CSV table of C-alpha atoms in Angstrom, one decimal:
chain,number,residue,atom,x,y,z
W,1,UNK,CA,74.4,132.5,244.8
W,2,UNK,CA,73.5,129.5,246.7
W,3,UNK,CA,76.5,127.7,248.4
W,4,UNK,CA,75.8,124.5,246.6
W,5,UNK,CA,75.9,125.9,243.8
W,6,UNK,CA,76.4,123.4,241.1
W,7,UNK,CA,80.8,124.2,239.6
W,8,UNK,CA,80.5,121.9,236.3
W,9,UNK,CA,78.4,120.6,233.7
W,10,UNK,CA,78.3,118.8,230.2
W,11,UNK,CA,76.8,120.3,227.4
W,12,UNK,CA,75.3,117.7,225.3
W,13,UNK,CA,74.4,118.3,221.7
W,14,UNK,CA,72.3,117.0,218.9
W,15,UNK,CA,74.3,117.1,215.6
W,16,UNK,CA,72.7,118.3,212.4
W,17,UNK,CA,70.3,115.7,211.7
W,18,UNK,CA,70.4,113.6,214.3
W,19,UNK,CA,67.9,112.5,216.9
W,20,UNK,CA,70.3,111.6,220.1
W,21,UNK,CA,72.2,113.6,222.0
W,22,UNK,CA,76.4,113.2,222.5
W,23,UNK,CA,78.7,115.3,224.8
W,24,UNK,CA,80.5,117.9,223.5
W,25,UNK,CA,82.5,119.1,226.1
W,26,UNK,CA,82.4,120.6,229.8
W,27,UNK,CA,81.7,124.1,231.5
W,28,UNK,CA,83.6,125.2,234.5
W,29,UNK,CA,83.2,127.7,236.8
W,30,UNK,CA,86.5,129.9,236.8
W,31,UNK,CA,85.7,132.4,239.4
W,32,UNK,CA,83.1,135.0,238.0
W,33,UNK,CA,83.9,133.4,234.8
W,34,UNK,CA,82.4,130.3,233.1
W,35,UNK,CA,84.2,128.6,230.8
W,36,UNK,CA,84.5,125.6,227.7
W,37,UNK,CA,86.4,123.4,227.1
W,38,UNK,CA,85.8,120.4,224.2
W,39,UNK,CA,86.2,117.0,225.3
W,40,UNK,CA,88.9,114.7,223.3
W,41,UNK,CA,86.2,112.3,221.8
W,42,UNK,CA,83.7,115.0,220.4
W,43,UNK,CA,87.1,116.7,218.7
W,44,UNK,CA,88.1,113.3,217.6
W,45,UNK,CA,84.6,112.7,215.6
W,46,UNK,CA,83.8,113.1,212.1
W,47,UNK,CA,80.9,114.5,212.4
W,48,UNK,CA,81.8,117.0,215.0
W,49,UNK,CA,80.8,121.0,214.3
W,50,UNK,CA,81.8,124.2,216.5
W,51,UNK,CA,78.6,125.0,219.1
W,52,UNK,CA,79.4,128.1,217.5
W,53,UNK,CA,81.7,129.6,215.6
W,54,UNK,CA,83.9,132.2,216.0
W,55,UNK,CA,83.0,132.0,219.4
W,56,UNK,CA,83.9,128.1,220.2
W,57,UNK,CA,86.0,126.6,217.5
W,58,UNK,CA,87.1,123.5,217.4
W,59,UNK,CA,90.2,123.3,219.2
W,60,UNK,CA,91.0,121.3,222.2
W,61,UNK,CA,92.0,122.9,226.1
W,62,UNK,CA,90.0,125.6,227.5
W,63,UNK,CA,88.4,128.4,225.1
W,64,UNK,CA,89.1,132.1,226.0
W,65,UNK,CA,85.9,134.1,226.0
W,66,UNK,CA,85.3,137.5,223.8
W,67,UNK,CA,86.1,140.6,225.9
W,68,UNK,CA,83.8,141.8,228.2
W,69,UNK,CA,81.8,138.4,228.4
W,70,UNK,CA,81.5,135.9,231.6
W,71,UNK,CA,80.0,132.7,229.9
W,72,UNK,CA,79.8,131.8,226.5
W,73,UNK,CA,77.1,133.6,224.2
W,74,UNK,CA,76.5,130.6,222.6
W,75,UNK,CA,76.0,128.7,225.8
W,76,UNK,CA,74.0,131.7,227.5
W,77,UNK,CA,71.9,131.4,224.9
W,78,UNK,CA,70.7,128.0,226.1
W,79,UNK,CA,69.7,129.8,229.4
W,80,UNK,CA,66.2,130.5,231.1
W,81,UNK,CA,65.5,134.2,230.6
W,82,UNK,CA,63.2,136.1,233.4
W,83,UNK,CA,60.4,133.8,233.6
W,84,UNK,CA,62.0,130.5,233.5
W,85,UNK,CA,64.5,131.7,236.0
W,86,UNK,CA,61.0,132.5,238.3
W,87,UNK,CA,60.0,129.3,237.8
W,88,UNK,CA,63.6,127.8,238.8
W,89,UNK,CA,63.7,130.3,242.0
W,90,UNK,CA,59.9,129.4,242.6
W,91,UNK,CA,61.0,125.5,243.0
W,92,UNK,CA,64.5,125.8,244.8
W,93,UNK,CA,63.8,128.3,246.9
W,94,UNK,CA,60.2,128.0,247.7
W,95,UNK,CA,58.2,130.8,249.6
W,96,UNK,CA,61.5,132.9,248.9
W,97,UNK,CA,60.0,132.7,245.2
W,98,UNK,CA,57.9,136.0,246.5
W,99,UNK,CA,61.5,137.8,247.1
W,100,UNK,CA,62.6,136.5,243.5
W,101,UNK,CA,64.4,139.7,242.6
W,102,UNK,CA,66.5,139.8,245.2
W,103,UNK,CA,67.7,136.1,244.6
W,104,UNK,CA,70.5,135.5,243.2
W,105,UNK,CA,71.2,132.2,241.2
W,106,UNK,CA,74.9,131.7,239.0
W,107,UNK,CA,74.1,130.9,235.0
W,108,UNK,CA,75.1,127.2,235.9
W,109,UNK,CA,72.8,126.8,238.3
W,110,UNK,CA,69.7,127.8,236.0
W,111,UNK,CA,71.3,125.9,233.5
W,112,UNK,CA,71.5,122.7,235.3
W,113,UNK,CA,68.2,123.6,237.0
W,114,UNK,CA,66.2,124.5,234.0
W,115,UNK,CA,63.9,121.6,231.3
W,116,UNK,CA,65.8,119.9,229.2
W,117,UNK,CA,63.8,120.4,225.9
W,118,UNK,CA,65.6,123.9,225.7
W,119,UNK,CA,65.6,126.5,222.5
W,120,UNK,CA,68.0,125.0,220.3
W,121,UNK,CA,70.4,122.1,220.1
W,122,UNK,CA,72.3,122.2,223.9
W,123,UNK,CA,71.5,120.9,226.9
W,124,UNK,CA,73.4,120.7,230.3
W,125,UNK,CA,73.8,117.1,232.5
W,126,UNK,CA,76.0,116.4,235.9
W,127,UNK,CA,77.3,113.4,233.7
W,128,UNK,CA,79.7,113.5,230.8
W,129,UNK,CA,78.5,109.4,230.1
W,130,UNK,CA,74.6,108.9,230.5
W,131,UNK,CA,72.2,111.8,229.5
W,132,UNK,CA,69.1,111.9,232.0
W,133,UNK,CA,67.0,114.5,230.3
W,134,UNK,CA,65.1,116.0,232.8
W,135,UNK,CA,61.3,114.9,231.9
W,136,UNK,CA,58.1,117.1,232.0
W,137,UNK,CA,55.3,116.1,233.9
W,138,UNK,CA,52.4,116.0,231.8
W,139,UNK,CA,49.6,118.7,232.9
W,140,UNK,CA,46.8,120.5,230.9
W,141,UNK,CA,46.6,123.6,229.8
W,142,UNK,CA,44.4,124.6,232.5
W,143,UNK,CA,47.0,123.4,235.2
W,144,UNK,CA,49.8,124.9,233.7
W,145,UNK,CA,48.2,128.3,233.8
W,146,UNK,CA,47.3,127.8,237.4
W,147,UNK,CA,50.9,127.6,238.1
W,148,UNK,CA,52.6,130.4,236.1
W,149,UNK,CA,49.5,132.5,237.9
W,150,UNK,CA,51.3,130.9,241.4
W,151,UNK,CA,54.8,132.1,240.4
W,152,UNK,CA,53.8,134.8,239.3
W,153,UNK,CA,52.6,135.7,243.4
W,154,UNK,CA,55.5,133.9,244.7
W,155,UNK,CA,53.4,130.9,246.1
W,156,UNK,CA,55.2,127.5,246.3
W,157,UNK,CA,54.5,125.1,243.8
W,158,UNK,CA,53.5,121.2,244.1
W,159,UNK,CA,56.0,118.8,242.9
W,160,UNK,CA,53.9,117.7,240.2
W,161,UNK,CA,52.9,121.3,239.0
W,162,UNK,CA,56.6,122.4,239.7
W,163,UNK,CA,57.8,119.8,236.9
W,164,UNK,CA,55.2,120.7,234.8
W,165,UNK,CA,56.2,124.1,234.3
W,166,UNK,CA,59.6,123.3,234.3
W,167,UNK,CA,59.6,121.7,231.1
W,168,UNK,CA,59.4,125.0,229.6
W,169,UNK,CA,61.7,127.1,232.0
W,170,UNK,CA,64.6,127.2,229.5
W,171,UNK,CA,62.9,129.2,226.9
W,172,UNK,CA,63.2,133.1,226.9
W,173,UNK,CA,61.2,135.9,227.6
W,174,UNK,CA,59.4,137.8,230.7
W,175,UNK,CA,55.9,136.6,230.6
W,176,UNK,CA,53.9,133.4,232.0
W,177,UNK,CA,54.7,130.4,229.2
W,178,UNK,CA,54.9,126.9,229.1
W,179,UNK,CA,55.6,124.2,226.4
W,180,UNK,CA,53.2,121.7,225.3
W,181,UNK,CA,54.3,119.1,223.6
W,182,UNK,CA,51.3,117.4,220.6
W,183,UNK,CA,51.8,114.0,218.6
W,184,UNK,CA,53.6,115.6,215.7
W,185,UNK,CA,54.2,119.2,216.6
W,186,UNK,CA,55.7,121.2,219.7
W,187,UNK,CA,54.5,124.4,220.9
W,188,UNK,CA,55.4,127.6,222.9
W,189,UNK,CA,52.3,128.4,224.6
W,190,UNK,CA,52.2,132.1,226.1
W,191,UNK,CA,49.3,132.5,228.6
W,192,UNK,CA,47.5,136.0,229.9
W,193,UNK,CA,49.7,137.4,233.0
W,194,UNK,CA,47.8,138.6,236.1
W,195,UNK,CA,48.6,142.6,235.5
W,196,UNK,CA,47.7,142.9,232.1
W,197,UNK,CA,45.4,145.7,231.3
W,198,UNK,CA,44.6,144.9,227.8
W,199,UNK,CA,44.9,141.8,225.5
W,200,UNK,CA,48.3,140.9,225.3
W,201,UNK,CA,47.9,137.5,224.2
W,202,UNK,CA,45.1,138.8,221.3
W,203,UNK,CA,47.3,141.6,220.4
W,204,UNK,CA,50.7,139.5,219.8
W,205,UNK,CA,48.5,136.7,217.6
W,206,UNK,CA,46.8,139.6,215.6
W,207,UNK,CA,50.1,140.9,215.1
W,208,UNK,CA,52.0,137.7,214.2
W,209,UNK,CA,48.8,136.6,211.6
W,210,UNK,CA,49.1,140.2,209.8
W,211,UNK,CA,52.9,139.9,209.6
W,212,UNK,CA,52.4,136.2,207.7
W,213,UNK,CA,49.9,138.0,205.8
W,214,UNK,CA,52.0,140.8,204.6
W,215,UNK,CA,54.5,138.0,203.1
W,216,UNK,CA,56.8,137.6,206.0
W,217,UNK,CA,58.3,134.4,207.3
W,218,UNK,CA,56.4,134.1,211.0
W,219,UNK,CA,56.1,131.2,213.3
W,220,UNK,CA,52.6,130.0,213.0
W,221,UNK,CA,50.5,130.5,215.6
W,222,UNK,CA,46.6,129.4,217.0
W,223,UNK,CA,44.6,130.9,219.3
W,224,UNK,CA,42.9,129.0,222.3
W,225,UNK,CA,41.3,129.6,225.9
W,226,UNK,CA,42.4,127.4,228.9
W,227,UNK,CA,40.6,128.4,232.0
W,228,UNK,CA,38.6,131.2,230.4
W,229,UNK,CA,41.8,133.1,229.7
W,230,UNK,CA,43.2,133.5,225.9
W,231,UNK,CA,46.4,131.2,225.5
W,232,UNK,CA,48.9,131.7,222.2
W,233,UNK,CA,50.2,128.5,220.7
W,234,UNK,CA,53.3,129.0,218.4
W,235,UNK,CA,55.0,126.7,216.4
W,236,UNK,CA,58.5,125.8,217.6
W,237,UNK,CA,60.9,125.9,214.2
W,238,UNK,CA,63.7,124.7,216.3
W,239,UNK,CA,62.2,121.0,216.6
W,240,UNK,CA,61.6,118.9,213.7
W,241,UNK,CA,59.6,115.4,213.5
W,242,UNK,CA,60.6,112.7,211.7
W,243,UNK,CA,60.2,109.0,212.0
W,244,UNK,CA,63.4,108.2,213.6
W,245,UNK,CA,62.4,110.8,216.5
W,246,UNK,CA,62.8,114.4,216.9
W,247,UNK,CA,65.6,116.5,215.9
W,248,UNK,CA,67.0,120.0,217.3
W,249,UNK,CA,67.7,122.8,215.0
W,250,UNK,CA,71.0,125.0,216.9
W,251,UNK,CA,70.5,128.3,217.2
W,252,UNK,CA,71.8,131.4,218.4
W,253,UNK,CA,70.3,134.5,219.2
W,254,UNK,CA,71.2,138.2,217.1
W,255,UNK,CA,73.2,139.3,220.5
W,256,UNK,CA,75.3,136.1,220.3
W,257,UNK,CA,76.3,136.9,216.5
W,258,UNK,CA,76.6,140.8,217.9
W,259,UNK,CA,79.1,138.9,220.6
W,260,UNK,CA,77.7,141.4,223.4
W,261,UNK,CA,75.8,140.7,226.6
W,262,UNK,CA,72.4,142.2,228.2
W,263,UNK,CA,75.0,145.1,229.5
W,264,UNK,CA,76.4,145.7,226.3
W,265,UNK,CA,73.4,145.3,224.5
W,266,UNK,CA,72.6,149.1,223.7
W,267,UNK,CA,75.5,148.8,221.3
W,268,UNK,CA,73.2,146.7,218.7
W,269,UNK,CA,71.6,147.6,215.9
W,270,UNK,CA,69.6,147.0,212.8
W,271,UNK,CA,72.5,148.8,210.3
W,272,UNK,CA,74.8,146.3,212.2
W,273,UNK,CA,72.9,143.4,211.8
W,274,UNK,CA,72.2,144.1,208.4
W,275,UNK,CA,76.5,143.8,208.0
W,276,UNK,CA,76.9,140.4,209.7
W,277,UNK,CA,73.8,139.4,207.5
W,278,UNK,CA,76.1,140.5,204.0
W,279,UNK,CA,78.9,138.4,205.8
W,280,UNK,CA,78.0,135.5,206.8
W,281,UNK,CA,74.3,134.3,206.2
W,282,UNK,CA,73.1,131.9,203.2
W,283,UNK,CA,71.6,133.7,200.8
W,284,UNK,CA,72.2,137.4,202.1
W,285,UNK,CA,70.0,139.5,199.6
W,286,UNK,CA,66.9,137.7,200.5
W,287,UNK,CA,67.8,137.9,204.2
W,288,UNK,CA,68.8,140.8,203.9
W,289,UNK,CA,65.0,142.3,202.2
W,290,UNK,CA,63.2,139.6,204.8
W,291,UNK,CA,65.0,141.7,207.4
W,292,UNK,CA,64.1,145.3,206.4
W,293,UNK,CA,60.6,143.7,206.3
W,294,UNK,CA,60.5,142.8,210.1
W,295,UNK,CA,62.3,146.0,211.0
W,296,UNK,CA,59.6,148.0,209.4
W,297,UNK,CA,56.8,145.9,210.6
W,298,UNK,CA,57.9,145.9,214.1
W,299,UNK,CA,57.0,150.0,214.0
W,300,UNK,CA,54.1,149.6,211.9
W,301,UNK,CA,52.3,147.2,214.6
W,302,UNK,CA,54.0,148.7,217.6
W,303,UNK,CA,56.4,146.1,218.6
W,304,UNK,CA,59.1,148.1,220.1
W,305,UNK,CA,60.5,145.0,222.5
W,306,UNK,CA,63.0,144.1,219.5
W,307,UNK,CA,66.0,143.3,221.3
W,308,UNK,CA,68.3,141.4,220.2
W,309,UNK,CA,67.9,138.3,221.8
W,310,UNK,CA,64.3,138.2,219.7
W,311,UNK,CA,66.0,137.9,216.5
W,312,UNK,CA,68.1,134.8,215.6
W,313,UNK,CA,69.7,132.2,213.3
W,314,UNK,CA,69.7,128.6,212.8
W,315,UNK,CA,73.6,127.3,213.1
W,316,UNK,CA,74.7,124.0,211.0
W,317,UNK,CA,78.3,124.1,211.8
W,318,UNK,CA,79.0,126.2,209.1
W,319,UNK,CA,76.6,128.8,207.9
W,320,UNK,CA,73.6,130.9,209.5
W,321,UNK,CA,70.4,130.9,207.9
W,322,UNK,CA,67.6,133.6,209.3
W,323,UNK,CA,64.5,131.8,211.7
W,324,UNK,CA,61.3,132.1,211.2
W,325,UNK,CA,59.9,135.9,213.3
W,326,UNK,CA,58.5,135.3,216.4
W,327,UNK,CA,57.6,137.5,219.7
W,328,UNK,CA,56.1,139.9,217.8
W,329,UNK,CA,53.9,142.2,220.4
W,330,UNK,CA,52.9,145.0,220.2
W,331,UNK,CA,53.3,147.3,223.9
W,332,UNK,CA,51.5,149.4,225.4
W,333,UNK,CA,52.0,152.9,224.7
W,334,UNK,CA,50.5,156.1,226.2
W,335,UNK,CA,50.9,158.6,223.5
W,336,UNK,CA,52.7,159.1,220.5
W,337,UNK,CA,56.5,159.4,220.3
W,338,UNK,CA,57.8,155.6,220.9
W,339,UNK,CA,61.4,154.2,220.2
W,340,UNK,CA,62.5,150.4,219.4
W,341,UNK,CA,64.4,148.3,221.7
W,342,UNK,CA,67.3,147.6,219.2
W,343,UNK,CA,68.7,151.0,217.1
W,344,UNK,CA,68.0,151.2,213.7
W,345,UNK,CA,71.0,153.1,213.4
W,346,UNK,CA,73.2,153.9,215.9
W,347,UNK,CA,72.2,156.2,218.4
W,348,UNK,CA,68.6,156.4,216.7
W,349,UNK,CA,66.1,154.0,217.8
W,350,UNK,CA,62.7,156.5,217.5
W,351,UNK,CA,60.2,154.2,216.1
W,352,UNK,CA,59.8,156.5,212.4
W,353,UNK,CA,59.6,154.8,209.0
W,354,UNK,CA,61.7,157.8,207.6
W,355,UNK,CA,64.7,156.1,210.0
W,356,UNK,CA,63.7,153.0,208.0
W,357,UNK,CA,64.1,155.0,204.7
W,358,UNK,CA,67.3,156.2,205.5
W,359,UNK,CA,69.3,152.4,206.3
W,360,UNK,CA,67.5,150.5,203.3
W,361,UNK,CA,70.7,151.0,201.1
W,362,UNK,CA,71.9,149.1,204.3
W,363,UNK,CA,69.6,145.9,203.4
W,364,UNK,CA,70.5,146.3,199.5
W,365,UNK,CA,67.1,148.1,199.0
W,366,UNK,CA,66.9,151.6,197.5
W,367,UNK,CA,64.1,154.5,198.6
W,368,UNK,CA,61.6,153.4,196.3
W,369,UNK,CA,62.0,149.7,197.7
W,370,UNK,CA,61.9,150.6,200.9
W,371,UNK,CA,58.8,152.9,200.5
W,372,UNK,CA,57.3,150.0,198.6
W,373,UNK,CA,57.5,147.8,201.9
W,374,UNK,CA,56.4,150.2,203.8
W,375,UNK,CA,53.3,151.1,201.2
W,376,UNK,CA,52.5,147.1,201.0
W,377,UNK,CA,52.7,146.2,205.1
W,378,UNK,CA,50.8,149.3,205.9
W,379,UNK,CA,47.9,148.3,203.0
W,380,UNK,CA,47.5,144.7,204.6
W,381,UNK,CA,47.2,145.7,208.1
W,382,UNK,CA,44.4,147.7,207.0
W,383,UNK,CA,42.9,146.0,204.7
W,384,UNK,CA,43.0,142.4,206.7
W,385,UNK,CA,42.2,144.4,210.2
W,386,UNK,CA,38.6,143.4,210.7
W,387,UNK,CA,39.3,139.9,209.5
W,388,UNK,CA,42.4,139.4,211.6
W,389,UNK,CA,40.7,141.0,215.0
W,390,UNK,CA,37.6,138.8,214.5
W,391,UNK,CA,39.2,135.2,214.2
W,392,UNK,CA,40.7,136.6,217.7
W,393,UNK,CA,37.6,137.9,219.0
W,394,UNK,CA,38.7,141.0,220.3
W,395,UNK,CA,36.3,143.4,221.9
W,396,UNK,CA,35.4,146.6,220.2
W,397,UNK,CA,37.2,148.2,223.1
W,398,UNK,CA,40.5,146.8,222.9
W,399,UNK,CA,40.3,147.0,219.0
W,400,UNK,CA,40.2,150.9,219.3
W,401,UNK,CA,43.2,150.8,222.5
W,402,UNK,CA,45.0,149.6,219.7
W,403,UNK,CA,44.1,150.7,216.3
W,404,UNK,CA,46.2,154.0,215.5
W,405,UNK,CA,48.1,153.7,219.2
W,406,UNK,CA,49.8,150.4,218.4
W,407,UNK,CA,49.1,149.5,214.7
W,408,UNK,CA,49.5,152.2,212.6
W,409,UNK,CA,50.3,155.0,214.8
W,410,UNK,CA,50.8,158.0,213.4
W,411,UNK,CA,54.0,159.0,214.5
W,412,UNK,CA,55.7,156.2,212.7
W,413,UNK,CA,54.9,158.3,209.3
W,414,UNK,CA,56.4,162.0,210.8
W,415,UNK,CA,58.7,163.1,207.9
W,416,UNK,CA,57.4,160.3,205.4
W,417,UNK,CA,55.8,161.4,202.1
């Protein structure tokens, strides 16, 4: 940690519907710990709603934090993941960007240091009274690839490129991205990393169009080339346009409602998701099926980077509501035998539909449900294959590196009749 590292900051939120920000209250640094406290005007509004609750309810004075946390979930969750904190060291610290794992940053700084058009409805100023959001410099797509390919080296940045990127360093994940922003719609655009060995960017969109296909609620998402490289564009559902300006959706990710953190995180699981879904979501059968859906597709198409911060929920104060699927990628994989990032059930995480089988009643679904999910998501990937890998172009070869390795591999159907 940097000695001027920054020891406070305001969270600023946009309420459910609106299209400006107000403060909501402050964090301070309280030795490793960083904490929340509500300021008296936000507790005094009307309109007011926990960031989230059960982990910051409205009550006034400074918020104790679940056991075994540091900051906030809810908070963390407004955070630059591995890339956007690349981007953050690549600008601070300059050439030091090349020794990026061995910097160490404090969560306030990457908040404070990271674009202000953020996942969700938060964002983090010096001043509790005027919100400066911290702009974007506009760049084409071109540019901003150039520049995630410089961070990605280590090299330095120019001021103009470094704002740029910035503008998207607060959204999660471990590969090269930006956001670009069009008249009426935003975007998460993903871009080709310098050590990939086959087509990442073609294998997530062929995977997100099948899982639309096969009836499930998935971020849309185009395909484009910037530079000669393939770029995904997907559809933020956290932003929405309307003619008084745009309005922010609040979220939180699956590990917030699991209220565990990135070293506790081995603890989730589909069964236990599947509970807090009964609990406390609108309209939990439907969830609940939509769910089993993604769970089941993931194996089918070889996605095993589930975690739980790539599930999530919208937040209106008072109830969660399921968001639309999104980083779904399949990974490479050398032979057969695979295993997903969050546990089915606990303590078994080996990517097999029989696993599947065998938590449906979890989801409200019986066998023949849940073999009729399975049956239908496994008949559209192959029937829509060819379709889906030519509006992406993808070469004969990398249709066979993934064609019964990623999608469809065999293991996933051991033990299934």
């Amino acid at each position: 940690m940097t000695s001027d590292a920054p020891t406070e900051a305001y969270v600023w939120i946009w309420l459910p519907n609106a299209t400006e920000p107000v403060v909501a209250g402050k964090l301070e640094q309280d030795g490793a710990d960083l904490v929340f406290a509500y300021g008296k005007s936000y507790l005094a509004r009307n309109d007011a709603i926990p960031i989230y609750e059960p982990e910051l309810p409205l009550k006034a004075g400074t918020l104790p934090l679940p056991n075994g946390l540091n900051a906030p979930n809810c908070i963390r969750d407004g955070a630059p993941d591995a890339w956007g904190q690349r981007v953050i060291i690549n600008r601070v610290m300059g050439l030091k960007g090349q020794a990026a794992n061995e910097v160490e940053l404090s969560l306030l700084t990457y908040l404070m240091e990271s674009g202000s058009d953020r996942i969700g409805a938060l964002d983090f100023q010096a001043s509790p009274i005027d919100y400066v959001p911290r702009q974007s410099q506009a760049a084409s797509l071109e540019e901003l690839m150039s520049s995630a390919e410089r961070v990605e080296k280590g090299v330095p940045l120019s001021k103009e490129l470094g704002l740029a990127l910035l503008h998207g360093s607060a959204i999660g994940g471990a590969r090269p991205k930006a956001l670009i922003d069009d008249i009426e719609v935003k975007y998460i655009a993903k871009f080709s990393a310098s050590n990939d060995t086959y087509s990442v960017v073609k294998g997530e969109y062929i995977a997100m169009r099948l899982a639309a296909i096969a009836g499930l609620n998935v971020a849309p998402v185009k395909l484009t080339q910037a530079a000669g490289k393939d770029v995904l564009l997907i559809k933020r559902f956290d932003r929405v346009d309307t003619m008084e300006g745009w309005k922010r959706r609040a979220m939180v990710s699956a590990l917030t409602l699991f209220e565990l953190d990135e070293m506790m995180a081995r603890y989730a699981s589909y069964e236990k998701l599947a509970e807090i879904i009964r609990l406390r979501f609108t309209d939990p059968k439907q969830t609940l099926r939509e769910m089993f859906g993604r769970l089941v597709f993931n194996i089918l198409c070889g996605n095993t980077d589930d975690h739980a911060r790539n599930h999530a929920a919208f937040w209106d104060g008072k109830s969660l509501s399921l968001t639309p699927a999104y980083d779904i990628c399949p990974q490479g994989r050398a032979g057969g035998e695979a295993s997903q990032a969050m546990s089915i059930i606990e303590g078994q995480n080996l990517s097999k539909l029989m696993t599947c089988i065998d938590v449906a009643h979890h989801f409200q679904l019986d066998e023949q449900d849940a073999h009729e999910v399975i049956m239908h998501q496994r008949q559209i990937i192959q029937e829509n294959w060819d379709e889906i890998c030519g509006e992406a172009k993808l070469s004969p070869v990398d249709r066979d590196y993934f064609w019964k390795r990623q999608f469809l591999n065999p293991f996933a159907f051991e033990g299934l009749n």
